[in-house]
Amino acid sequence: MKLDDWRNLPSTAMTPVYEAERLRWAHSLQWDLAPTLRTLERARADGTLPGLVVRGPGQSVVGWSYFLVQHGVLQVGALHARTADGVRLLLDAIFKTPEASLAHEALLFVYPDSPACESALQRRRFAVTRYWYMRRMIDRSCVAATDPRLQPMRDLDGPDVVRLLSRAYAGVPAARCFAPHGRIDEWAQYLSQLTHGTALGRLVAEASLVAPGDQPGRLHGAAVVTDLSASTLHLAQLAVDPGARRGGLGARMLDAMLAFGLTRQRSVATLLVSEDNLPARALYDARGFVPTGYFLHAERPLGRRVLTPTVPSVSRVSA
Ligand SMILES: CC(C)(COP(=O)(O)OP(=O)(O)OC[C@H]1O[C@@H](n2cnc3c(N)ncnc32)[C@H](O)[C@@H]1OP(=O)(O)O)[C@@H](O)C(=O)NCCC(=O)NCCS
């Protein structure tokens, strides 16, 4: 197996790779990845997004990954290889890139294409958490009475939503996927990606809601809803202030999303939830969502030991 910088490849070499990925997401997740792949290809072709490919027989691309470093954090957005050896090869090569030398920790959020990915990450001493991809059909049972306390989210709600996310996720391990250190600037960047980016679908402003609280600027809840395809509505974020929990607000915002989907001819609702987020999982179970796949979130500090192959001391002694 041979590695190449993906920026050296012509677009035609990447076309079949993207097409396979687009079909995989469409079939398994009902997620139209085409807008994200177009953004990736633009950044790859203009040289701003580092990445690597693994070459197989006949120079075909049999593995690929891309990554970037922001604020000292190496973020890996895809990690594809057919075998655990291929995944480890990619990881070790990423760690050796000039970009990675600027990072002090590594974070991944990927949709793995084989169990090899999770085991390879564990072998490289990443802490790995599964995020269940959950789905339910939108059917006639999704009719819900309109809750007049819920209002459409507007641009000017942004700062209040950021503060709500920071309060709602304080002490929740799953938050590391969104705001790795829980800083308010990380939450602001995360919300901006949700509302203006395509990585988690396109924002559906009419279905994204806020629940005003008793004091100005202090929301009780918020739901961010996106489109993953013409038929799939995605709950990209749901948060309730700790002081407003267990009063049914989370469930009402979820019901409002399902009711919106019913009136707009969407057939499927999806969301992602961390395996250790038991309150949220209880809510989604109660509303009929079932897991249909998983993403992996993985993190580890970066140090020189990452690159050092381990030689079992026993074999040295016995040699
Ligand atoms: C998950 C969250 C949105 C739930 O909001 P909420 O308003 O407290 O939820 P609700 O009161 O509507 O609860 C509805 C149902 O969910 C389940 N549920 C909610 N919180 C629960 C908890 N802490 N433990 C067990 N079940 C829980 C119950 O089945 C509950 O019904 P019940 O109260 O009749 O038993 C809230 O806990 C939160 O904001 N958590 C932090 C952010 C987060 O994890 N968001 C989800 C990301 S995927």
Coordinates of C-alpha atoms and ligand atoms in Angstrom, one line a residue:
M1 CA 0.0 0.0 0.0
K2 CA 1.3 3.4 -0.9
L3 CA 0.2 6.8 0.4
D4 CA -0.2 10.1 -1.5
D5 CA -1.2 13.6 -0.6
W6 CA -4.7 13.8 -2.0
R7 CA -4.0 17.3 -3.3
N8 CA -1.7 15.8 -5.9
L9 CA -4.5 13.9 -7.5
P10 CA -6.6 15.0 -10.5
S11 CA -10.4 15.4 -9.8
T12 CA -11.0 12.4 -12.0
A13 CA -9.2 10.2 -9.5
M14 CA -11.5 11.3 -6.7
T15 CA -14.8 11.0 -8.6
P16 CA -15.3 7.3 -8.0
V17 CA -14.3 7.7 -4.4
Y18 CA -16.9 10.4 -3.8
E19 CA -19.6 8.5 -5.7
A20 CA -19.1 5.4 -3.6
E21 CA -19.3 7.6 -0.5
R22 CA -22.4 9.4 -1.7
L23 CA -24.2 6.1 -2.4
R24 CA -23.2 4.7 1.0
W25 CA -24.7 7.6 2.9
A26 CA -27.8 7.7 0.7
H27 CA -28.5 4.0 1.2
S28 CA -27.6 3.6 4.8
L29 CA -28.5 7.0 6.2
Q30 CA -31.0 8.6 3.7
W31 CA -28.5 11.5 3.7
D32 CA -27.6 13.4 0.5
L33 CA -23.9 14.0 0.9
A34 CA -23.5 15.7 -2.5
P35 CA -23.3 19.3 -1.2
T36 CA -20.7 18.3 1.4
L37 CA -18.6 16.4 -1.2
R38 CA -18.7 19.4 -3.5
T39 CA -17.4 21.6 -0.7
L40 CA -14.7 19.1 0.0
E41 CA -13.6 18.8 -3.6
R42 CA -13.3 22.5 -4.0
A43 CA -11.1 22.7 -0.9
R44 CA -9.0 19.7 -2.0
A45 CA -8.5 21.0 -5.5
D46 CA -7.5 24.5 -4.3
G47 CA -5.0 23.0 -1.9
T48 CA -6.6 24.3 1.3
L49 CA -7.7 21.0 2.8
P50 CA -5.0 18.5 3.6
G51 CA -5.7 14.8 3.1
L52 CA -4.2 11.5 2.2
V53 CA -5.1 8.6 -0.1
V54 CA -4.1 4.9 0.1
R55 CA -3.3 3.5 -3.3
G56 CA -4.1 -0.1 -4.1
P57 CA -3.6 -2.2 -7.2
G58 CA -3.4 -0.2 -10.5
Q59 CA -3.1 3.1 -8.5
S60 CA -6.8 2.9 -7.5
V61 CA -7.7 4.7 -4.3
V62 CA -8.5 2.2 -1.6
G63 CA -8.5 4.5 1.4
W64 CA -8.7 8.2 2.1
S65 CA -8.8 10.7 4.8
Y66 CA -8.9 14.5 5.2
F67 CA -8.1 16.7 8.2
L68 CA -7.3 20.2 9.4
V69 CA -5.8 21.9 12.4
Q70 CA -7.7 24.6 14.2
H71 CA -6.6 26.2 17.5
G72 CA -4.1 23.4 18.0
V73 CA -6.7 20.6 17.5
L74 CA -6.2 18.1 14.6
Q75 CA -9.7 17.4 13.3
V76 CA -10.1 14.3 11.1
G77 CA -13.3 14.3 9.0
A78 CA -13.1 11.0 7.2
L79 CA -11.0 7.8 7.7
H80 CA -11.6 5.1 5.1
A81 CA -9.7 2.0 4.5
R82 CA -10.7 -1.6 3.9
T83 CA -8.6 -3.1 6.7
A84 CA -7.4 -2.1 10.2
D85 CA -3.8 -2.0 8.8
G86 CA -5.0 0.5 6.2
V87 CA -6.7 2.7 8.9
R88 CA -3.5 2.6 11.1
L89 CA -1.4 3.5 8.1
L90 CA -3.5 6.5 7.4
L91 CA -3.6 7.6 11.1
D92 CA 0.2 7.3 11.5
A93 CA 0.8 9.2 8.3
I94 CA -1.6 12.0 9.4
F95 CA 0.3 12.3 12.7
K96 CA 3.5 12.8 10.7
T97 CA 2.2 15.6 8.5
P98 CA 3.5 19.1 9.0
E99 CA 0.0 20.3 9.8
A100 CA -0.3 17.7 12.6
S101 CA 2.9 18.8 14.2
L102 CA 1.1 22.0 15.1
A103 CA -1.6 20.1 17.1
H104 CA -1.7 19.0 20.7
E105 CA -4.7 16.8 20.4
A106 CA -6.6 14.9 17.8
L107 CA -10.4 14.6 17.3
L108 CA -12.3 12.5 14.9
F109 CA -16.0 12.4 13.9
V110 CA -16.4 9.8 11.2
Y111 CA -19.0 7.5 9.7
P112 CA -17.0 4.3 9.6
D113 CA -17.3 1.9 6.6
S114 CA -16.0 -1.1 8.5
P115 CA -15.5 -2.3 12.2
A116 CA -11.8 -2.0 11.4
C117 CA -11.9 1.7 12.0
E118 CA -13.0 1.5 15.6
S119 CA -10.5 -1.2 16.5
A120 CA -7.7 0.7 14.8
L121 CA -8.5 3.8 16.7
Q122 CA -8.5 1.9 20.0
R123 CA -5.2 0.3 19.1
R124 CA -3.8 3.9 18.6
R125 CA -5.1 4.7 22.1
F126 CA -8.0 7.0 21.1
A127 CA -10.9 7.2 23.5
V128 CA -13.8 6.2 21.2
T129 CA -17.5 6.9 21.7
R130 CA -20.3 5.8 19.4
Y131 CA -23.0 8.2 18.3
W132 CA -26.1 6.3 17.3
Y133 CA -27.8 7.4 14.1
M134 CA -31.4 7.0 15.0
R135 CA -34.4 7.1 12.6
R136 CA -38.1 7.0 12.6
M137 CA -40.8 7.3 9.9
I138 CA -42.8 10.4 9.8
D139 CA -46.4 9.2 9.7
R140 CA -49.9 10.2 10.6
S141 CA -49.2 9.7 14.3
C142 CA -46.9 12.7 14.1
V143 CA -49.8 15.2 14.3
A144 CA -49.1 17.5 17.3
A145 CA -51.0 20.5 18.7
T146 CA -49.0 23.8 18.1
D147 CA -47.4 25.0 21.3
P148 CA -47.7 28.8 21.2
R149 CA -44.7 29.1 23.6
L150 CA -42.4 27.8 20.9
Q151 CA -41.1 30.4 18.4
P152 CA -39.1 30.1 15.1
M153 CA -35.4 30.6 15.7
R154 CA -34.2 33.9 14.2
D155 CA -30.6 35.0 13.5
L156 CA -30.7 37.4 16.4
D157 CA -31.4 34.5 18.8
G158 CA -27.9 33.2 18.0
P159 CA -26.1 34.6 21.2
D160 CA -28.9 33.3 23.4
V161 CA -28.8 29.9 21.8
V162 CA -25.0 29.8 22.3
R163 CA -25.4 30.5 26.0
L164 CA -28.2 28.0 26.3
L165 CA -26.0 25.3 24.7
S166 CA -23.2 26.1 27.1
R167 CA -25.6 25.8 30.1
A168 CA -27.4 22.7 28.8
Y169 CA -24.2 20.8 28.1
A170 CA -22.2 21.7 31.1
G171 CA -20.7 18.5 32.5
V172 CA -22.2 16.3 29.7
P173 CA -19.4 14.2 28.2
A174 CA -21.2 14.1 24.8
A175 CA -20.6 17.9 24.4
R176 CA -16.9 17.2 23.5
C177 CA -18.1 16.4 20.0
F178 CA -19.6 19.9 19.6
A179 CA -17.4 22.1 21.8
P180 CA -14.4 20.1 22.8
H181 CA -13.5 22.3 25.8
G182 CA -16.9 23.8 26.5
R183 CA -15.8 27.3 25.7
I184 CA -18.4 29.9 24.6
D185 CA -16.4 30.6 21.4
E186 CA -16.5 26.9 20.5
W187 CA -20.3 26.9 21.0
A188 CA -20.6 30.0 18.8
Q189 CA -18.5 28.3 16.0
Y190 CA -20.5 25.1 16.3
L191 CA -23.9 27.0 16.0
S192 CA -22.6 28.9 13.1
Q193 CA -21.6 25.7 11.3
L194 CA -25.1 24.2 12.0
T195 CA -26.9 27.3 10.8
H196 CA -24.7 28.3 7.8
G197 CA -22.8 25.1 6.8
T198 CA -23.8 21.9 5.1
A199 CA -21.9 19.3 7.2
L200 CA -25.0 18.4 9.1
G201 CA -27.5 19.3 6.3
R202 CA -29.0 22.6 5.4
L203 CA -30.8 24.6 8.1
V204 CA -34.6 24.5 8.0
A205 CA -35.3 27.8 9.6
E206 CA -39.1 27.3 9.9
A207 CA -38.7 24.1 11.8
S208 CA -35.9 25.4 14.2
L209 CA -37.4 26.6 17.4
V210 CA -36.6 28.5 20.6
A211 CA -38.6 28.4 23.8
P212 CA -38.2 31.8 25.5
G213 CA -37.6 31.7 29.3
D214 CA -38.8 33.9 32.1
Q215 CA -35.9 36.4 31.7
P216 CA -34.9 38.2 28.5
G217 CA -32.0 36.5 26.8
R218 CA -32.3 33.3 28.9
L219 CA -33.9 30.7 26.7
H220 CA -35.5 27.5 28.2
G221 CA -34.9 25.5 25.1
A222 CA -33.9 25.3 21.4
A223 CA -34.1 22.9 18.5
V224 CA -32.1 23.1 15.3
V225 CA -33.5 21.2 12.4
T226 CA -31.8 20.6 9.0
D227 CA -32.6 18.8 5.8
L228 CA -30.4 15.8 4.9
S229 CA -32.2 15.2 1.7
A230 CA -35.6 15.9 0.1
S231 CA -37.2 13.3 2.3
T232 CA -35.1 13.4 5.5
L233 CA -35.5 15.9 8.3
H234 CA -32.7 15.9 10.9
L235 CA -32.7 17.0 14.5
A236 CA -29.3 18.6 14.5
Q237 CA -29.5 19.9 18.1
L238 CA -31.9 19.8 21.0
A239 CA -31.2 21.5 24.3
V240 CA -33.2 22.4 27.4
D241 CA -31.9 24.6 30.2
P242 CA -31.1 22.5 33.3
G243 CA -33.7 24.5 35.2
A244 CA -36.5 23.7 32.8
R245 CA -36.0 19.9 32.4
R246 CA -38.5 17.1 32.9
G247 CA -41.4 19.4 32.1
G248 CA -42.0 18.0 28.7
L249 CA -40.2 20.8 26.7
G250 CA -37.7 18.5 24.9
A251 CA -40.5 16.2 23.9
R252 CA -42.7 19.1 22.7
M253 CA -39.9 20.5 20.5
L254 CA -39.3 17.0 19.0
D255 CA -43.0 16.6 18.4
A256 CA -43.1 20.0 16.6
M257 CA -40.3 18.8 14.3
L258 CA -42.2 15.6 13.5
A259 CA -45.4 17.5 12.9
F260 CA -43.6 20.0 10.6
G261 CA -42.2 17.0 8.6
L262 CA -45.7 15.6 8.2
T263 CA -47.1 18.8 6.7
R264 CA -44.1 19.1 4.4
Q265 CA -44.2 15.6 3.0
R266 CA -41.0 14.4 4.6
S267 CA -40.9 10.7 5.3
V268 CA -38.0 10.2 7.7
A269 CA -36.7 11.9 10.8
T270 CA -33.2 11.3 12.0
L271 CA -30.8 12.4 14.7
L272 CA -27.5 11.5 16.3
V273 CA -27.1 10.7 20.0
S274 CA -24.1 9.7 22.0
E275 CA -24.2 6.2 23.5
D276 CA -23.6 7.7 27.0
N277 CA -26.4 10.4 26.8
L278 CA -29.0 8.4 28.7
P279 CA -31.6 11.2 29.2
A280 CA -31.7 12.0 25.4
R281 CA -31.7 8.3 24.5
A282 CA -34.7 7.8 26.8
L283 CA -36.5 10.7 25.1
Y284 CA -35.8 9.4 21.6
D285 CA -36.7 5.8 22.5
A286 CA -40.0 7.0 23.9
R287 CA -40.7 8.8 20.6
G288 CA -40.1 5.7 18.5
F289 CA -36.6 6.4 17.1
V290 CA -34.4 3.3 16.5
P291 CA -30.7 3.1 16.0
T292 CA -29.8 2.2 12.4
G293 CA -26.0 2.8 12.4
Y294 CA -23.3 4.7 14.2
F295 CA -20.7 7.4 13.9
L296 CA -17.5 7.4 15.9
H297 CA -16.2 10.2 18.0
A298 CA -12.6 9.7 19.0
E299 CA -10.1 11.8 20.8
R300 CA -6.6 11.6 22.2
P301 CA -3.7 13.9 23.2
L302 CA -0.9 14.0 20.7
G303 CA 2.6 13.3 21.8
R304 CA 5.8 11.9 20.4
R305 CA 4.8 8.4 21.6
V306 CA 2.1 8.3 18.9
L307 CA 4.8 7.6 16.3
T308 CA 6.8 5.1 18.3
P309 CA 6.1 1.5 17.4
T310 CA 5.8 -0.5 20.6
V311 CA 8.2 -3.5 21.0
P312 CA 6.9 -6.0 23.5
S313 CA 9.5 -6.1 26.3
V314 CA 8.9 -9.9 26.8
S315 CA 10.2 -10.7 23.3
R316 CA 13.3 -8.5 23.9
V317 CA 14.1 -10.4 27.1
S318 CA 13.5 -13.8 25.6
A319 CA 15.5 -13.0 22.4
Ligands
LIG1 C1 -32.3 15.5 26.5 C2 -33.0 16.8 26.9 C3 -33.2 17.7 25.7 C4 -34.4 16.4 27.4 O1 -35.2 17.6 27.7 P1 -36.4 17.6 28.7 O2 -37.2 18.8 28.5 O3 -35.9 17.4 30.1 O4 -37.2 16.3 28.3 P2 -38.7 16.0 28.6 O5 -39.2 16.6 29.9 O6 -39.5 16.4 27.4 O7 -38.7 14.4 28.7 C5 -39.5 13.6 27.8 C6 -39.1 12.1 28.1 O8 -37.7 11.9 27.9 C7 -37.2 11.0 28.9 N1 -36.2 11.7 29.7 C8 -35.9 13.0 29.6 N2 -34.9 13.2 30.6 C9 -34.7 12.1 31.2 C10 -33.8 11.7 32.3 N3 -33.0 12.6 32.8 N4 -33.8 10.4 32.7 C11 -34.6 9.5 32.1 N5 -35.5 9.8 31.1 C12 -35.5 11.1 30.7 C13 -38.4 10.5 29.7 O9 -39.0 9.4 29.0 C14 -39.3 11.7 29.5 O10 -40.7 11.4 29.8 P3 -41.3 11.5 31.3 O11 -40.8 12.8 31.9 O12 -42.7 11.5 31.1 O13 -40.7 10.3 32.0 C15 -32.3 17.6 28.1 O14 -32.0 16.6 29.1 C16 -31.0 18.3 27.6 O15 -31.1 19.4 27.1 N6 -29.9 17.6 27.8 C17 -28.6 18.2 27.4 C18 -28.5 18.4 25.9 C19 -28.7 17.1 25.2 O16 -28.2 16.0 25.6 N7 -29.4 17.1 24.0 C20 -29.7 16.0 23.2 C21 -28.6 15.9 22.2 S1 -28.8 14.4 21.2

